[in-house]
PDB file of C-alpha atoms in Angstrom:
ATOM      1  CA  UNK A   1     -44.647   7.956   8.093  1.00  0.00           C
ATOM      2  CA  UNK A   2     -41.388   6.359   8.014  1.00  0.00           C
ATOM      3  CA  UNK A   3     -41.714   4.175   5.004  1.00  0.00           C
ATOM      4  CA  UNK A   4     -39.865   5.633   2.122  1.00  0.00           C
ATOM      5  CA  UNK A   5     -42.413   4.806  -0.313  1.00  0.00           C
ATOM      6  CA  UNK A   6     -44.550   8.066  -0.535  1.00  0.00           C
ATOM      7  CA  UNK A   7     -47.430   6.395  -2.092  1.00  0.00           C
ATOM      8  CA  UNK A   8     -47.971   4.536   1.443  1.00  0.00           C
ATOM      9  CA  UNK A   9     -47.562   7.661   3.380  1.00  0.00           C
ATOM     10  CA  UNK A  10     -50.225   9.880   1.137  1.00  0.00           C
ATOM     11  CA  UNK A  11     -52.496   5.950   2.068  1.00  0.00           C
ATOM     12  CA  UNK A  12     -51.591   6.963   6.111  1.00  0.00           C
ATOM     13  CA  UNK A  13     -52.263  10.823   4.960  1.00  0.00           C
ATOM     14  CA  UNK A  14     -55.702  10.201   3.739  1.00  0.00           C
ATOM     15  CA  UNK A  15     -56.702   8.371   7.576  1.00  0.00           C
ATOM     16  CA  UNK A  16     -55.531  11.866   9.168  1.00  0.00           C
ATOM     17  CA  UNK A  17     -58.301  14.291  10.298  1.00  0.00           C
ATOM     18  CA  UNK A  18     -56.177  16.496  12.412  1.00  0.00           C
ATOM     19  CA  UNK A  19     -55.700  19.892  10.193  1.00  0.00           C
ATOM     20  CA  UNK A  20     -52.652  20.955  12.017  1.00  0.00           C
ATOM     21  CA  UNK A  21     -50.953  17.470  11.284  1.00  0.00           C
ATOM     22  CA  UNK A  22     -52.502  17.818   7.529  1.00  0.00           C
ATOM     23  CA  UNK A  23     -50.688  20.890   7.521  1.00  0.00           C
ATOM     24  CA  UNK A  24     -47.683  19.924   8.924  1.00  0.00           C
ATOM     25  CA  UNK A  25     -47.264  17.308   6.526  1.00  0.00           C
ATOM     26  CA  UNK A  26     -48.030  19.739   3.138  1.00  0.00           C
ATOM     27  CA  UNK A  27     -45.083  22.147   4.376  1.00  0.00           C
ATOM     28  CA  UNK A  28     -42.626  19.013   5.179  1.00  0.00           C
ATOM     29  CA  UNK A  29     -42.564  16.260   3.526  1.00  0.00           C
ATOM     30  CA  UNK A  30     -39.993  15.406   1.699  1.00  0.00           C
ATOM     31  CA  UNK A  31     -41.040  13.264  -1.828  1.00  0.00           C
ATOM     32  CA  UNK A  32     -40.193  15.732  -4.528  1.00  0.00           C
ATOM     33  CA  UNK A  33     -43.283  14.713  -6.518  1.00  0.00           C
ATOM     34  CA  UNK A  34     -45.680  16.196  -4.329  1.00  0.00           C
ATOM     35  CA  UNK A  35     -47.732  12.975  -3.509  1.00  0.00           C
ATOM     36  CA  UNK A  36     -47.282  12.988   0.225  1.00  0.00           C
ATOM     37  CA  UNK A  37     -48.320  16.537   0.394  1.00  0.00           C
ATOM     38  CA  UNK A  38     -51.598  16.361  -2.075  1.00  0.00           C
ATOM     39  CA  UNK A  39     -52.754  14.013  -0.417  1.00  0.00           C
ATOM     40  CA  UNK A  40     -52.756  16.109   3.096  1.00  0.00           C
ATOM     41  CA  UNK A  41     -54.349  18.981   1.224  1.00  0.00           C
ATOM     42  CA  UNK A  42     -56.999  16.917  -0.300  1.00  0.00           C
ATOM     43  CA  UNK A  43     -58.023  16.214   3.509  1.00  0.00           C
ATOM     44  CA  UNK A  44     -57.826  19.849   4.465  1.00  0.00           C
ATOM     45  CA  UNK A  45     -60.882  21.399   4.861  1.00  0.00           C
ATOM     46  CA  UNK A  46     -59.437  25.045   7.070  1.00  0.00           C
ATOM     47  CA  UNK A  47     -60.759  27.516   4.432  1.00  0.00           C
ATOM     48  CA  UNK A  48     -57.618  29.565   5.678  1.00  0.00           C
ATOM     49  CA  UNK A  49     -54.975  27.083   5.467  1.00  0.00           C
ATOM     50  CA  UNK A  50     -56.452  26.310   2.053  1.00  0.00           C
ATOM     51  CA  UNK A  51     -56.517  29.346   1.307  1.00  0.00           C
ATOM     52  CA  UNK A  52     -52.719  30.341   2.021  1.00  0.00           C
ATOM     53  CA  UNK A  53     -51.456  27.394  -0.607  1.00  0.00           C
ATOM     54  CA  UNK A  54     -54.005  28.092  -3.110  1.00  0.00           C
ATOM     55  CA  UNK A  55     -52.185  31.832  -3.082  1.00  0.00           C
ATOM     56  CA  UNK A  56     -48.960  30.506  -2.928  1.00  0.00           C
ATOM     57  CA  UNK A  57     -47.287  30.783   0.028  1.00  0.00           C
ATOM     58  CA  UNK A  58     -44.004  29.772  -0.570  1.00  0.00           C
ATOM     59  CA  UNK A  59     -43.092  27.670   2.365  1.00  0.00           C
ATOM     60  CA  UNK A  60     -45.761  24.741   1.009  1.00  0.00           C
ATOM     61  CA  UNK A  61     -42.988  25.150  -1.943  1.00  0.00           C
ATOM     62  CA  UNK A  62     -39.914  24.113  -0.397  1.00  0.00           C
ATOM     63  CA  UNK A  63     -38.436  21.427  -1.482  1.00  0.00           C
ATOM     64  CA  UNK A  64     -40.349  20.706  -4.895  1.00  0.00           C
ATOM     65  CA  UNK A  65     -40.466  22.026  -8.615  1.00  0.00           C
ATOM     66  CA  UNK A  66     -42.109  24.825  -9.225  1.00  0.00           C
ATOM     67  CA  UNK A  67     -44.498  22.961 -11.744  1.00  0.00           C
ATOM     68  CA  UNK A  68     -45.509  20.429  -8.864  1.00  0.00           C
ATOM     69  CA  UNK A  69     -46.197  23.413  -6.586  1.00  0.00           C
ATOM     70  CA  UNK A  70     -48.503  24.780  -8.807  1.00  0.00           C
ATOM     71  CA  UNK A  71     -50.685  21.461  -9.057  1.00  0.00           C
ATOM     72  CA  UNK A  72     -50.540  21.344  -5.394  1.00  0.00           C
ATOM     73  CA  UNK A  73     -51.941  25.316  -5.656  1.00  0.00           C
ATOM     74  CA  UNK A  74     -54.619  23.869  -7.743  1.00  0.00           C
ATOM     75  CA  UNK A  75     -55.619  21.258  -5.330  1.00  0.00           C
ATOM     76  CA  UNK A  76     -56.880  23.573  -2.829  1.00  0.00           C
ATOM     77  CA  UNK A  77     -58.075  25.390  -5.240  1.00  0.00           C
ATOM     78  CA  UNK A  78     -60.541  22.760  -5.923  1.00  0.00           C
ATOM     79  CA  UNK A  79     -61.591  22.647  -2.218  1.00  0.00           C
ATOM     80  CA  UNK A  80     -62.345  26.556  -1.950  1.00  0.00           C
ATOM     81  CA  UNK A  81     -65.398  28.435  -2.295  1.00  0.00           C
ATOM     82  CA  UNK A  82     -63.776  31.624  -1.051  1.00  0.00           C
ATOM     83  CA  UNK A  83     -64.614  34.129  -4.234  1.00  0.00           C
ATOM     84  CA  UNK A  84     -62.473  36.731  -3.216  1.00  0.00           C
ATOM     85  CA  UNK A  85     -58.939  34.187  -3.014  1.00  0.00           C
ATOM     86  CA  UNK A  86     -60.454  32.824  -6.380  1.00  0.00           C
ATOM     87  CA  UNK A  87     -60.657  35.876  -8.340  1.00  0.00           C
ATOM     88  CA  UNK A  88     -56.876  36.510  -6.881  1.00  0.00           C
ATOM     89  CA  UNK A  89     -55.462  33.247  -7.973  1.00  0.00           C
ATOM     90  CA  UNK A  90     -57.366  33.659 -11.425  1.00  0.00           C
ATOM     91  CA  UNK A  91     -55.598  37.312 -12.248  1.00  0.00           C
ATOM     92  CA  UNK A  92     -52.269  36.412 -10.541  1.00  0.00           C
ATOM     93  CA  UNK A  93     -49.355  37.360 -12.753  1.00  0.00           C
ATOM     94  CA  UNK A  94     -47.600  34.156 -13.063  1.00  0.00           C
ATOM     95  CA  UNK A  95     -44.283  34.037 -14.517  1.00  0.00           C
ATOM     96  CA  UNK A  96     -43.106  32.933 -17.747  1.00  0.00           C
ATOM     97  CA  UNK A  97     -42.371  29.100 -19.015  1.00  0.00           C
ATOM     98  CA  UNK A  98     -38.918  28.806 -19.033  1.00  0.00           C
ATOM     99  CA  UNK A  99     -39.429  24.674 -18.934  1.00  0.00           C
ATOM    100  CA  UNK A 100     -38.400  23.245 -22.042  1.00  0.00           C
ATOM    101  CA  UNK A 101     -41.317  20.610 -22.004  1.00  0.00           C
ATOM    102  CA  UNK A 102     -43.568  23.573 -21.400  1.00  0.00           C
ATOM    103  CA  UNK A 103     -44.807  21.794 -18.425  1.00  0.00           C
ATOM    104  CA  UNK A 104     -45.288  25.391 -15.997  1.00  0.00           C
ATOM    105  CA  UNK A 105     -47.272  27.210 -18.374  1.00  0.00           C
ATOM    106  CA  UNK A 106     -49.715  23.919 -18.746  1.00  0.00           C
ATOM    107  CA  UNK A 107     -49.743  24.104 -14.958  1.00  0.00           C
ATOM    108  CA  UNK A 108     -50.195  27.178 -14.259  1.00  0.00           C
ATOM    109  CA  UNK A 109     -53.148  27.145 -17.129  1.00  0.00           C
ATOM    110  CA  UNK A 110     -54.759  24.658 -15.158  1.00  0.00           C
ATOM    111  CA  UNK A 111     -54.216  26.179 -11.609  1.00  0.00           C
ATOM    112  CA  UNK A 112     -56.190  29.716 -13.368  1.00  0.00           C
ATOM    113  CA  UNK A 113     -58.777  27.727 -15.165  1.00  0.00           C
ATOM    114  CA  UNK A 114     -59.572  25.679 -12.153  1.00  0.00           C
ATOM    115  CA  UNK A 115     -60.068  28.811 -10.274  1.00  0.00           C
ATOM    116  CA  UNK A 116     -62.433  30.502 -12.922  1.00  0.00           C
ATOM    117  CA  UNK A 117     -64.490  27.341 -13.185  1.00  0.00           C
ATOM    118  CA  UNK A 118     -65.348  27.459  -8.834  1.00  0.00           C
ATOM    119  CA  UNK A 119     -66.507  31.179  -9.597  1.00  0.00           C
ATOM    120  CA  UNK A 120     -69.978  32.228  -9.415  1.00  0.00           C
ATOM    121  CA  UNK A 121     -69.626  35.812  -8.681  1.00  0.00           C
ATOM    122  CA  UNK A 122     -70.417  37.752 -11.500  1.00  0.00           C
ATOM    123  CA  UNK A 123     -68.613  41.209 -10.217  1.00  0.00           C
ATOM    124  CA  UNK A 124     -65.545  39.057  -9.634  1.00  0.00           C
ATOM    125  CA  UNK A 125     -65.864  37.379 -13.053  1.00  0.00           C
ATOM    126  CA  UNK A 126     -66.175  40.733 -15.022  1.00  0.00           C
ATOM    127  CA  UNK A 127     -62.872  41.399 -13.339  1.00  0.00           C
ATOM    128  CA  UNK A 128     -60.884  38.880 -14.400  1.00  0.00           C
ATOM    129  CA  UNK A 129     -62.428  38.930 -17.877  1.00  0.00           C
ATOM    130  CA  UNK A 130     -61.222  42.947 -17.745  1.00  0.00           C
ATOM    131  CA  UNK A 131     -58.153  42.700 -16.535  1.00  0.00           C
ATOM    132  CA  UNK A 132     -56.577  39.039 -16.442  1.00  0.00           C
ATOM    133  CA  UNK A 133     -53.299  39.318 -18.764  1.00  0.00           C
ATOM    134  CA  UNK A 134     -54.060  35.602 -20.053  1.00  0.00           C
ATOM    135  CA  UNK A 135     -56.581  35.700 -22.757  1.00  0.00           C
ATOM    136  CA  UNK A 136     -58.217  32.027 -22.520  1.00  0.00           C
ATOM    137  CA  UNK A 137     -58.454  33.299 -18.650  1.00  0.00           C
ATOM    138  CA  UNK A 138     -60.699  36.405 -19.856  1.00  0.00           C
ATOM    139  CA  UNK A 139     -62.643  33.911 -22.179  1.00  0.00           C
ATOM    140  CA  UNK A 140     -63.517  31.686 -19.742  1.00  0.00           C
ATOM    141  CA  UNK A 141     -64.533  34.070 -17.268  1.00  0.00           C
ATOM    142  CA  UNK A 142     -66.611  36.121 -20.376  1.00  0.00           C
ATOM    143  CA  UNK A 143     -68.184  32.465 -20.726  1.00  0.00           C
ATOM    144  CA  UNK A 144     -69.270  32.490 -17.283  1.00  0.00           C
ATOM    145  CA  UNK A 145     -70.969  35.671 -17.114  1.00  0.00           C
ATOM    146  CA  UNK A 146     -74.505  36.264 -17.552  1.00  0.00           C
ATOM    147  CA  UNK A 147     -75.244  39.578 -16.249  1.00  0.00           C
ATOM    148  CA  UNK A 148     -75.832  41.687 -19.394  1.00  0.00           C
ATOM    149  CA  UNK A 149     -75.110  45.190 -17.448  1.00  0.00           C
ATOM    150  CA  UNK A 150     -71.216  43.176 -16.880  1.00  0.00           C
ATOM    151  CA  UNK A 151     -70.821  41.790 -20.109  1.00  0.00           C
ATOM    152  CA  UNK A 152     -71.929  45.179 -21.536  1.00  0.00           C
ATOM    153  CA  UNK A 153     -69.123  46.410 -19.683  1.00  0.00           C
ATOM    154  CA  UNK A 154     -66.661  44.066 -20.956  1.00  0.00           C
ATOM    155  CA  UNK A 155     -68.072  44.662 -24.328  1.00  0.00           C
ATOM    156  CA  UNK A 156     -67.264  48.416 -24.361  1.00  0.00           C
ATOM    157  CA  UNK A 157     -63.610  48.431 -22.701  1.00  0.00           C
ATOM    158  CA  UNK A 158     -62.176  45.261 -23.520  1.00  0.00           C
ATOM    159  CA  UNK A 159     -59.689  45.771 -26.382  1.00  0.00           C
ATOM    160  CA  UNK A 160     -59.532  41.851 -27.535  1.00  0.00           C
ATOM    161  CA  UNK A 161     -61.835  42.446 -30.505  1.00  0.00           C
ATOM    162  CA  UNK A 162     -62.626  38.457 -30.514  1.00  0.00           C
ATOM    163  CA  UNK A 163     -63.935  38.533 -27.475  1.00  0.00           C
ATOM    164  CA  UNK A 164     -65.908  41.655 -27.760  1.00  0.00           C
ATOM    165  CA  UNK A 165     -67.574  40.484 -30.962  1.00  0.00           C
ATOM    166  CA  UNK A 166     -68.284  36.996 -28.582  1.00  0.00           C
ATOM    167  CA  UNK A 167     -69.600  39.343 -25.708  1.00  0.00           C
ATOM    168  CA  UNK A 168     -71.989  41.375 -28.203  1.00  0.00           C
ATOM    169  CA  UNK A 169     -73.644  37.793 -29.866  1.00  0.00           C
ATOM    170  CA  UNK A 170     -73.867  36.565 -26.524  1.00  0.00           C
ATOM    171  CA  UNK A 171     -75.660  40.119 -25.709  1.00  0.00           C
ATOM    172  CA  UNK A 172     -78.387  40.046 -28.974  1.00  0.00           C
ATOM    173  CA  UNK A 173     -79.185  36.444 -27.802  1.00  0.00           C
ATOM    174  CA  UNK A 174     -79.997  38.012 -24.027  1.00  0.00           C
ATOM    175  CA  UNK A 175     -81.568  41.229 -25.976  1.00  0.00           C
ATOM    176  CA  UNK A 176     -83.961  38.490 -27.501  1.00  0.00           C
ATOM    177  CA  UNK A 177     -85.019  36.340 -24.278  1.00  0.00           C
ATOM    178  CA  UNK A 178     -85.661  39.735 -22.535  1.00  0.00           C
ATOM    179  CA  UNK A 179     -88.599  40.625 -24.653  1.00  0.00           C
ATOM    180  CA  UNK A 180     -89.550  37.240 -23.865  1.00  0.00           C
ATOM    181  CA  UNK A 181     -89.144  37.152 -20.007  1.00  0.00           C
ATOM    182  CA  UNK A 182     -90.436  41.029 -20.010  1.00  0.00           C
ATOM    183  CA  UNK A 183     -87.580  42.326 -18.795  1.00  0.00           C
ATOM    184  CA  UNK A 184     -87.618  45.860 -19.544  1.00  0.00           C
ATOM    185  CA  UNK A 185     -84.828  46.989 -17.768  1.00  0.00           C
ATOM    186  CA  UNK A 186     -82.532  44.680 -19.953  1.00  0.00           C
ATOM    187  CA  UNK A 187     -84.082  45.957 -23.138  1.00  0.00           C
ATOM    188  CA  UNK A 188     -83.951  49.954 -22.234  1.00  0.00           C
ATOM    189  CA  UNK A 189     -79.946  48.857 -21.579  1.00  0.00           C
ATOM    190  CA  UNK A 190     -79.332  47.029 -24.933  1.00  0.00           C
ATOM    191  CA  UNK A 191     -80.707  49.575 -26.770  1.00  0.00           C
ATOM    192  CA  UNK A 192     -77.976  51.752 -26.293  1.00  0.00           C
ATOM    193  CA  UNK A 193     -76.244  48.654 -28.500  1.00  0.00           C
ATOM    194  CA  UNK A 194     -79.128  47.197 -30.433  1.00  0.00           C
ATOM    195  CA  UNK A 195     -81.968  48.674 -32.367  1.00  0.00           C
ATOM    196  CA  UNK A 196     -85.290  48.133 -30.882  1.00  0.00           C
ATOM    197  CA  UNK A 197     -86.484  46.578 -34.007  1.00  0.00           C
ATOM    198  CA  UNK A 198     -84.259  43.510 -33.648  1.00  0.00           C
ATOM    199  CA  UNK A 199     -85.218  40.133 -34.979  1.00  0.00           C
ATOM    200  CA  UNK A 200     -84.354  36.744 -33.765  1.00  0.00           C
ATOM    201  CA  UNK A 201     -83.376  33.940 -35.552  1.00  0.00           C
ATOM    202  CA  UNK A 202     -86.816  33.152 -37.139  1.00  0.00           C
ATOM    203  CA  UNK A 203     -87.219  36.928 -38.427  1.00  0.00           C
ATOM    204  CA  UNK A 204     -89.681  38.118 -34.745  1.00  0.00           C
ATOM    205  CA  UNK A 205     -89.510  41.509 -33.772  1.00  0.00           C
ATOM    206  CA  UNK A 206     -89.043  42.604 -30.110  1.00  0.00           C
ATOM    207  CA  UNK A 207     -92.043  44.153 -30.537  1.00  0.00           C
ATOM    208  CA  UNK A 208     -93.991  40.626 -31.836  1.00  0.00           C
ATOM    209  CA  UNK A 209     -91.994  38.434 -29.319  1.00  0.00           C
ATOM    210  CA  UNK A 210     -93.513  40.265 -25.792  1.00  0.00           C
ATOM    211  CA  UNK A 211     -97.086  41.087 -27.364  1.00  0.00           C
ATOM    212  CA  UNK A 212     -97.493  37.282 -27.512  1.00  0.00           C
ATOM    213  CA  UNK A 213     -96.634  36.256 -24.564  1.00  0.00           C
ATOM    214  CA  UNK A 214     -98.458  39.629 -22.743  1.00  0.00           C
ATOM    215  CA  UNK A 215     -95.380  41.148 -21.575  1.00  0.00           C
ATOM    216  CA  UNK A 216     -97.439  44.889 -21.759  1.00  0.00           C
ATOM    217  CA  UNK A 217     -94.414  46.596 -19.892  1.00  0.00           C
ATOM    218  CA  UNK A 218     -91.924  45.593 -23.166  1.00  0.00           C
ATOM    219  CA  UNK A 219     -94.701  45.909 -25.810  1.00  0.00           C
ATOM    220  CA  UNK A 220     -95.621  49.681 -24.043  1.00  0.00           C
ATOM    221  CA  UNK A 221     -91.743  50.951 -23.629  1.00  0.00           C
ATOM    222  CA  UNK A 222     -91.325  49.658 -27.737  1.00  0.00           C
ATOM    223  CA  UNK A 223     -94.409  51.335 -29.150  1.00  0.00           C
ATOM    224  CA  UNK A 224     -93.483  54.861 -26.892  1.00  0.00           C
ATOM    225  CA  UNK A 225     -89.725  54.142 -28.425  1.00  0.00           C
ATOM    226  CA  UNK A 226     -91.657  54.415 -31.659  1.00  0.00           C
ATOM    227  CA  UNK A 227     -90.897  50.650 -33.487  1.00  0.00           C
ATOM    228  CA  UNK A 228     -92.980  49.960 -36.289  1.00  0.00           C
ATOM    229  CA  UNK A 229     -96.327  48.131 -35.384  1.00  0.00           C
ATOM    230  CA  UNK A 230     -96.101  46.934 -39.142  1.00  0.00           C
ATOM    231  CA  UNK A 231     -93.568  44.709 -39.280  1.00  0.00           C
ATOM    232  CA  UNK A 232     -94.044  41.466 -40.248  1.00  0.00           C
ATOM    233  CA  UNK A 233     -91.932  38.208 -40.049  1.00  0.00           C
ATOM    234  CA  UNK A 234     -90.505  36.208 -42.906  1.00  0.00           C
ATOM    235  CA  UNK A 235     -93.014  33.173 -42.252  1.00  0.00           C
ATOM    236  CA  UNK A 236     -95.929  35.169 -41.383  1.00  0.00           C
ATOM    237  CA  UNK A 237     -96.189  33.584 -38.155  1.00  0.00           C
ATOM    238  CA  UNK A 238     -96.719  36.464 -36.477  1.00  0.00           C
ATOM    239  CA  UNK A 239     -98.773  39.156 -38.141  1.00  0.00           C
ATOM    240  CA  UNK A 240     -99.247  43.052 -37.989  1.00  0.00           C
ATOM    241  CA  UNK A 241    -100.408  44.589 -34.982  1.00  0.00           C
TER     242      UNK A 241
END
């Protein structure tokens, strides 16, 4: 620890396996391009220590750029599960780029994006894709999301109108595969944004997609709902009932 070449200190780092030295180290050390430190957080595995610089507690800040603290931020990022911290470090309000190489806001993109990509929650991911300020940051998360009740949500009051129109394809494909799987409750919720006589990409009904695969739930809730039994495709694979 007291050669002045950092590169052999993050080598000595990486041998640690005490977490209060690991931590020690990330607040204190002294090479202003963070290499000492990243290495000590890539060995810490306290989900609370981790979780403190991946929110960024300023005293793992001292002494360093701003930039380099937020790729530190992102390294324990990488080694949290926590959803909660996640979704917080996703729809933080970071400040401006006022770098002239632009190299905080490509930072800062990455410490966001890193976060969105560890989260599986889809409550937490509706959230950020609601009311994250950055807009690739409520694309990803949109991207993410595969509950159709949540992205019907984000559908109706998001105001980006490229992402809505994203959010309703991405809602006729699931519209589709729920005929398919049966899944009533998915189709009686769509059709508040889809007509029941919706056709996939080869010209099938709703109606012609559950009746042949026996899905008698879908093909009973579509004839009550009154969709025409005469339909036919455009390659007459699938005839009138």
């Amino acid at each position: 620890f007291n050669d002045s070449s950092p590169v052999v200190r993050a080598a000595a780092v990486r041998k640690l396996p005490d977490q209060f030295q690991l931590a020690k180290i990330a607040l204190e050390d002294d090479s202003k391009d963070g290499t000492v430190r990243e290495a000590a957080i890539g060995k810490i595995t306290d989900a609370g220590l981790l979780a403190g610089i991946a929110l960024g507690d300023e005293r793992y800040g001292k002494g360093i750029g701003p930039d380099v603290f937020l790729h530190l931020r992102t390294v324990a990022v990488r080694r949290l599960d926590d959803q909660a911290v996640l979704a917080q470090v996703a729809l933080e309000d970071i400040p401006a780029d006022t770098t002239k190489d632009g190299s905080f806001g490509t930072s800062a993109r990455t410490l966001r994006m890193t976060a969105i990509d560890k989260m599986t929650d889809q409550t937490l991911l509706s959230n950020v894709a609601l009311e994250c300020k950055a807009g690739d940051a409520r694309k990803a998360a949109t991207q993410k999301l595969t509950d159709p009740a949540l992205l019907a949500q984000v559908m109706e009051e998001n105001k980006d109108t490229d992402l809505r129109d994203a959010v309703k394809a991405k809602l006729a494909k699931a519209f589709v595969r729920a005929a398919i799987d049966g899944d009533v409750a998915t189709i009686q919720l769509l059709a508040k944004t889809f007509p029941l006589d919706q056709r996939d990409g080869n010209g099938r009904t709703l109606l012609m997609l559950a009746s042949a695969r026996g899905k008698v739930e879908v093909v009973k809730f579509l004839l009550d709902s009154g969709v025409d039994v005469n339909a036919e495709n455009v390659v007459r694979e699938y005839v009138r009932l």
